[in-house]
PDB file of C-alpha atoms in Angstrom:
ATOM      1  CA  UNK G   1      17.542  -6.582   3.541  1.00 68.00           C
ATOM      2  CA  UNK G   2      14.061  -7.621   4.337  1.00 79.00           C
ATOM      3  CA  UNK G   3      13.312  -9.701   2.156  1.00 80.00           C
ATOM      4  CA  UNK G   4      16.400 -11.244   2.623  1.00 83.00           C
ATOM      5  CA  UNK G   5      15.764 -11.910   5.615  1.00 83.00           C
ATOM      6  CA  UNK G   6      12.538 -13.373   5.562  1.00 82.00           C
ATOM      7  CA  UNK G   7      13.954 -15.457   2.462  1.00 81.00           C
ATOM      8  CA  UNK G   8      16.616 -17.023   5.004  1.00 80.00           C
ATOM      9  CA  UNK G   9      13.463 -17.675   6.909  1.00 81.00           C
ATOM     10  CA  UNK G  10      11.517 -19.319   4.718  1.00 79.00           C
ATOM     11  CA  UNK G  11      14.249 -21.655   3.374  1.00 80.00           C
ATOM     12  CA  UNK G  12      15.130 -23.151   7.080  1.00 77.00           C
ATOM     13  CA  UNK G  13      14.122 -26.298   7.732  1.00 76.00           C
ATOM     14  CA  UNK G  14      14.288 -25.469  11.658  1.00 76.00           C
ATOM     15  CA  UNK G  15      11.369 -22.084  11.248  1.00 76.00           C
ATOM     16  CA  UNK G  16       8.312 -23.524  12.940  1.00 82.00           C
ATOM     17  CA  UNK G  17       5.141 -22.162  11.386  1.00 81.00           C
ATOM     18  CA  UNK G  18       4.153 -19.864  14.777  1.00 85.00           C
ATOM     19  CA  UNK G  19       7.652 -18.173  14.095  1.00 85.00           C
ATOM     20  CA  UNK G  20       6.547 -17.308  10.006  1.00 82.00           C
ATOM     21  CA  UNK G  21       3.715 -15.771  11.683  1.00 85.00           C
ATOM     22  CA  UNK G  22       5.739 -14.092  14.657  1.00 88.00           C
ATOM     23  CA  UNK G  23       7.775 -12.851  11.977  1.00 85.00           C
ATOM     24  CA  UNK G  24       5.029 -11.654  10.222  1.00 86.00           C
ATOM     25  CA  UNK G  25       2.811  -9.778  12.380  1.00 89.00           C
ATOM     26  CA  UNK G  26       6.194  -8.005  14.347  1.00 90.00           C
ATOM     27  CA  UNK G  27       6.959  -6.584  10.460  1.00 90.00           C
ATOM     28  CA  UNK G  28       3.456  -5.595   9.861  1.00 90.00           C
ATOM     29  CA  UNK G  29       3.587  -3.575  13.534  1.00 93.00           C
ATOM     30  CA  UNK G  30       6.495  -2.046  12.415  1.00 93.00           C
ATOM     31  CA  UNK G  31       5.537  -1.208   9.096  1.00 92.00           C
ATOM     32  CA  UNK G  32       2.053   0.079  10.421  1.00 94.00           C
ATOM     33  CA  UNK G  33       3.951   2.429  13.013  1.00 96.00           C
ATOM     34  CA  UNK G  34       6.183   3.802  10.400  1.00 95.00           C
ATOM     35  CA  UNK G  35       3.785   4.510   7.982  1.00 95.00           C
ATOM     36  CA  UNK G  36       1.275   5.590  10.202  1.00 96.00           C
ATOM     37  CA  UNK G  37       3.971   8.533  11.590  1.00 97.00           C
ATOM     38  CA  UNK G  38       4.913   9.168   8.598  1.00 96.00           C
ATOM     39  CA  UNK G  39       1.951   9.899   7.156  1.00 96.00           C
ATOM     40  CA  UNK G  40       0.510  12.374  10.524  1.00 96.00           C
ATOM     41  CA  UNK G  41       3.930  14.300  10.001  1.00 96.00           C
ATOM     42  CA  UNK G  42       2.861  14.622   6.353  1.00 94.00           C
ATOM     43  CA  UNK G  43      -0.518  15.913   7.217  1.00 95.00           C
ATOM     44  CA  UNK G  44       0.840  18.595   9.737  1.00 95.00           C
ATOM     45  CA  UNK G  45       4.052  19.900   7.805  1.00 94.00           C
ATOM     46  CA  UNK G  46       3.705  19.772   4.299  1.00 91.00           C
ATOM     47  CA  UNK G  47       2.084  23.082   3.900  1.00 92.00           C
ATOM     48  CA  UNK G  48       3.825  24.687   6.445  1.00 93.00           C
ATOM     49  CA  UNK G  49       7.240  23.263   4.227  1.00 94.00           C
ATOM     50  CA  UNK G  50       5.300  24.342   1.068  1.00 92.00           C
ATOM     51  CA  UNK G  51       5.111  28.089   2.820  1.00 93.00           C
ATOM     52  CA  UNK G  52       8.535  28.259   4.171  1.00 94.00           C
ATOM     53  CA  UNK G  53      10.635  26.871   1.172  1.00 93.00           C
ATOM     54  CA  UNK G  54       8.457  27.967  -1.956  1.00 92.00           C
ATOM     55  CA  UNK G  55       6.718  31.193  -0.128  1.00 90.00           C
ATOM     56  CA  UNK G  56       2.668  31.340   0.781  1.00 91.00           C
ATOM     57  CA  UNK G  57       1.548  31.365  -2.883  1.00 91.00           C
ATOM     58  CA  UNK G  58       2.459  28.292  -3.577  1.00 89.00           C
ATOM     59  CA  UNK G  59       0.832  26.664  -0.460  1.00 90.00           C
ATOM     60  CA  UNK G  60      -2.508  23.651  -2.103  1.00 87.00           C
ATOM     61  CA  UNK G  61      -5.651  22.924  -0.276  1.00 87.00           C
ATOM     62  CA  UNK G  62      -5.494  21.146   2.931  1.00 89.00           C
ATOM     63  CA  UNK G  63      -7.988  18.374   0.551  1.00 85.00           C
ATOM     64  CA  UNK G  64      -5.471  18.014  -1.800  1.00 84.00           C
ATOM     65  CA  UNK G  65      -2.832  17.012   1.171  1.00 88.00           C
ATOM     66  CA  UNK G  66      -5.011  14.792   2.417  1.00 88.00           C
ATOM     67  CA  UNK G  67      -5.817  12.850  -0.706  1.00 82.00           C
ATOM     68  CA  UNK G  68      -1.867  12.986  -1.342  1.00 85.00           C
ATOM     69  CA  UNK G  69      -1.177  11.390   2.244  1.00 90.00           C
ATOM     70  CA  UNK G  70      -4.428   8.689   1.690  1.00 86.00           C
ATOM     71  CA  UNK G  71      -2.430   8.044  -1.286  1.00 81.00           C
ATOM     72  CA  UNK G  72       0.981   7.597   0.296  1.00 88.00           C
ATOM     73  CA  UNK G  73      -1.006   5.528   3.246  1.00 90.00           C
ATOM     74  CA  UNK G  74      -2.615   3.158   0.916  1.00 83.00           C
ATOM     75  CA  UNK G  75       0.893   2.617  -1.395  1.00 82.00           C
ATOM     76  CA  UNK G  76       2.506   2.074   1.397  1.00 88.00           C
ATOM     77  CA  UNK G  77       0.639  -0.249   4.085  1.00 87.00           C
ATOM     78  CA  UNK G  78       0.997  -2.847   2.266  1.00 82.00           C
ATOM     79  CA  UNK G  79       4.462  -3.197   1.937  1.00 85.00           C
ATOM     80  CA  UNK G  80       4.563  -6.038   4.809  1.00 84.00           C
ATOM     81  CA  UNK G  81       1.966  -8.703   3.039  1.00 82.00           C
ATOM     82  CA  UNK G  82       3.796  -7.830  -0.638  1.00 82.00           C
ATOM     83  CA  UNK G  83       7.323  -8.799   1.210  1.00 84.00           C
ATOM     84  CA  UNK G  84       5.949 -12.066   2.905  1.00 82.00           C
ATOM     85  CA  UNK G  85       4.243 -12.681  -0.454  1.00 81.00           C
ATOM     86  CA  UNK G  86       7.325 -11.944  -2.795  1.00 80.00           C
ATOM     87  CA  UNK G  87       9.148 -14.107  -0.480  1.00 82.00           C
ATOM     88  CA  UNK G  88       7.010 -17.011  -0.071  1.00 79.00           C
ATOM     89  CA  UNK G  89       6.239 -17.108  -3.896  1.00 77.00           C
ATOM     90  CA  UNK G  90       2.530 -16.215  -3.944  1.00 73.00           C
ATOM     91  CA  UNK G  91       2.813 -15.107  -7.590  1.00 71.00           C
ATOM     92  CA  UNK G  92       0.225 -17.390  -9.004  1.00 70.00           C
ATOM     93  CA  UNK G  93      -3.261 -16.263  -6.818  1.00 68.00           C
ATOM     94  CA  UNK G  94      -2.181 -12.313  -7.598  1.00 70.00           C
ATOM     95  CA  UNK G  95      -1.007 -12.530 -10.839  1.00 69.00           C
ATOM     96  CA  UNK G  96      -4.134 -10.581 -12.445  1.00 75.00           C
ATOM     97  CA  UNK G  97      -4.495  -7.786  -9.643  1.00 74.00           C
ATOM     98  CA  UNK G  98      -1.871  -5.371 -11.634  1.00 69.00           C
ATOM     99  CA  UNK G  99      -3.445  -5.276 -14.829  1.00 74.00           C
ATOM    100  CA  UNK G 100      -7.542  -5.386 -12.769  1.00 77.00           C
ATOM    101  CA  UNK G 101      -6.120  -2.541 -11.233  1.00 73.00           C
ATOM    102  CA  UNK G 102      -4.315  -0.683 -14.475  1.00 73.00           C
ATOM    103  CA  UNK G 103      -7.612  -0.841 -16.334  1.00 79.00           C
ATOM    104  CA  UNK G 104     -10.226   0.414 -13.022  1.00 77.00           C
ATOM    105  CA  UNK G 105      -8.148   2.855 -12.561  1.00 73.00           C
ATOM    106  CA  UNK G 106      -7.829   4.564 -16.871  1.00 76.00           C
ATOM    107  CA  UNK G 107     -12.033   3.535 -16.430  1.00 78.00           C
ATOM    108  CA  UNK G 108     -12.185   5.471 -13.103  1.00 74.00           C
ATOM    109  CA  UNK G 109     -10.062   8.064 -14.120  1.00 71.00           C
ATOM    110  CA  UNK G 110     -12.135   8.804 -17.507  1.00 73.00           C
ATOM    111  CA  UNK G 111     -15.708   8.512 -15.975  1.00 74.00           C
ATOM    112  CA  UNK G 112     -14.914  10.831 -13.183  1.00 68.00           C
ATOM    113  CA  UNK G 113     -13.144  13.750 -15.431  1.00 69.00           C
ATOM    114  CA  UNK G 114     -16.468  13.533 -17.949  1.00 69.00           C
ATOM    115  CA  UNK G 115     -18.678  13.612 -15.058  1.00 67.00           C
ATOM    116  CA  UNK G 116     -17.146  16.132 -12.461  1.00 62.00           C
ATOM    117  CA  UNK G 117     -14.030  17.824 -14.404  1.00 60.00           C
ATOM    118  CA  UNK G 118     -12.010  16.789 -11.652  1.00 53.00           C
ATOM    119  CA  UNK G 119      -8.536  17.863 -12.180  1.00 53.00           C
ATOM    120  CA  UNK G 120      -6.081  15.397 -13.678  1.00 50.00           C
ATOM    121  CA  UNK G 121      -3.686  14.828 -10.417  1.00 49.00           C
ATOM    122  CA  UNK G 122      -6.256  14.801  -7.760  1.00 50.00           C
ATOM    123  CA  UNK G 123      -8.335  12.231  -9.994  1.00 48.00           C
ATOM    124  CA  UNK G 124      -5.423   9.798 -10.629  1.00 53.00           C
ATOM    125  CA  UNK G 125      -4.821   9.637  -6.821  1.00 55.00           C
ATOM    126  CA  UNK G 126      -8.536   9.527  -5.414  1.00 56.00           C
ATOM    127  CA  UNK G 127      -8.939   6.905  -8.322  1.00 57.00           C
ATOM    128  CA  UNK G 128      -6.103   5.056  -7.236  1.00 59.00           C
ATOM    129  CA  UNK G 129      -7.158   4.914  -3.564  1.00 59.00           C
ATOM    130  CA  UNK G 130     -10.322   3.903  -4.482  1.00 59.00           C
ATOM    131  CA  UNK G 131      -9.165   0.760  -6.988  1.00 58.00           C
ATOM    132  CA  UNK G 132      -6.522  -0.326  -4.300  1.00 59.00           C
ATOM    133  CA  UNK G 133      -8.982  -0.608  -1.765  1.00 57.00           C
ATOM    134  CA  UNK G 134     -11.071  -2.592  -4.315  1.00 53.00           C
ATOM    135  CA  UNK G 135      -8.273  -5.079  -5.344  1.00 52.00           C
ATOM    136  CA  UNK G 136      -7.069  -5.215  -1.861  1.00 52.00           C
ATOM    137  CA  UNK G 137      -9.701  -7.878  -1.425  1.00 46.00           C
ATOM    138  CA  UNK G 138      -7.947  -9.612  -4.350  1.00 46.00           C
ATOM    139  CA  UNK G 139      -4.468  -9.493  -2.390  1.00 46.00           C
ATOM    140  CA  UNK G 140      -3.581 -12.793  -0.347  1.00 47.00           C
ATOM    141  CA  UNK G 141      -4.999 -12.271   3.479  1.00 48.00           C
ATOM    142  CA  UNK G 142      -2.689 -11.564   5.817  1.00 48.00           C
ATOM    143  CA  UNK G 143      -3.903 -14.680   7.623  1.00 52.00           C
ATOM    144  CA  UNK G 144      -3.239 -17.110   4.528  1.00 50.00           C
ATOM    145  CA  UNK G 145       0.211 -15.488   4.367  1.00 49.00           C
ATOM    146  CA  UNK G 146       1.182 -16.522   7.810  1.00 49.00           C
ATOM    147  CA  UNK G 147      -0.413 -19.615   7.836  1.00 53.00           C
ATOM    148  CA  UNK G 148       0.905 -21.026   5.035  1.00 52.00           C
ATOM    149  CA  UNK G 149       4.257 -22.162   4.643  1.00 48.00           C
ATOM    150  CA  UNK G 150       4.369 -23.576   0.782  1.00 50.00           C
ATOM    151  CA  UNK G 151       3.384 -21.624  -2.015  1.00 48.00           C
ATOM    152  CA  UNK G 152      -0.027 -23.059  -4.304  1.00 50.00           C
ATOM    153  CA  UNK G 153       1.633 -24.657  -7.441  1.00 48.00           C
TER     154      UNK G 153
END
């Protein structure tokens, strides 16, 4: 509904550029607070859940939580500039990040389990963290997103 939304923005001809980037910034806020709860209440519960449903056996490393929650962090914070950009139609200057990132990461992934014999799960996710955070410099900035108002054809 989102997306929608910002969609009916986009297409009026009344939507002044200062409200794009009102709209903008107010959904990155609220997607920064979200995320940002969601991921403390991750960090201070899940192995107390882990205990209480599955019993104290089953409870993982307070490192592997925390590279679980970076994970769910870096997945998610993003959400607001991949909505404005889905929206406004900034296909064309991202359309080589997926497979950039696809390939660092299977490189990443390899180099790391010859070198340290990392397990598999907590090397995909570190790995992934890492390569987002490198092709997050590929992403649109958040200041070209709400400054522009036509997408580059």
């Amino acid at each position: 509904s989102v997306k929608a939304s910002l969609g009916n923005l986009f297409a009026g001809k009344d939507a002044s550029p200062e409200k794009k980037r009102d709209a903008f910034w107010t959904m990155e806020l609220v997607n920064f607070w979200l995320v940002a709860f969601c991921s403390t209440c991750f960090i201070c519960l899940f192995q107390s859940f882990i205990g209480l449903s599955f019993g104290e056996e089953y409870v993982i490393a307070f490192g592997i939580v925390i590279v679980i929650v970076l994970n769910f962090y870096t997945s998610n914070i993003r959400q607001s500039v991949w909505a404005f950009r889905e929206t406004m139609g900034f296909f064309h200057e991202v359309r080589l990040i997926t497979a950039v990132t696809a390939v660092l990461n299977i490189v990443s992934c390899m180099v790391q389990t010859r070198l340290w014999c990392i397990t598999v799960i907590c090397n995909r996710m570190d790995s992934t963290i890492r390569i987002r955070t490198l092709t997050n410099s590929c992403l649109p900035t958040r200041e070209n997103i709400s400054n522009q108002t036509q997408p580059k054809k």
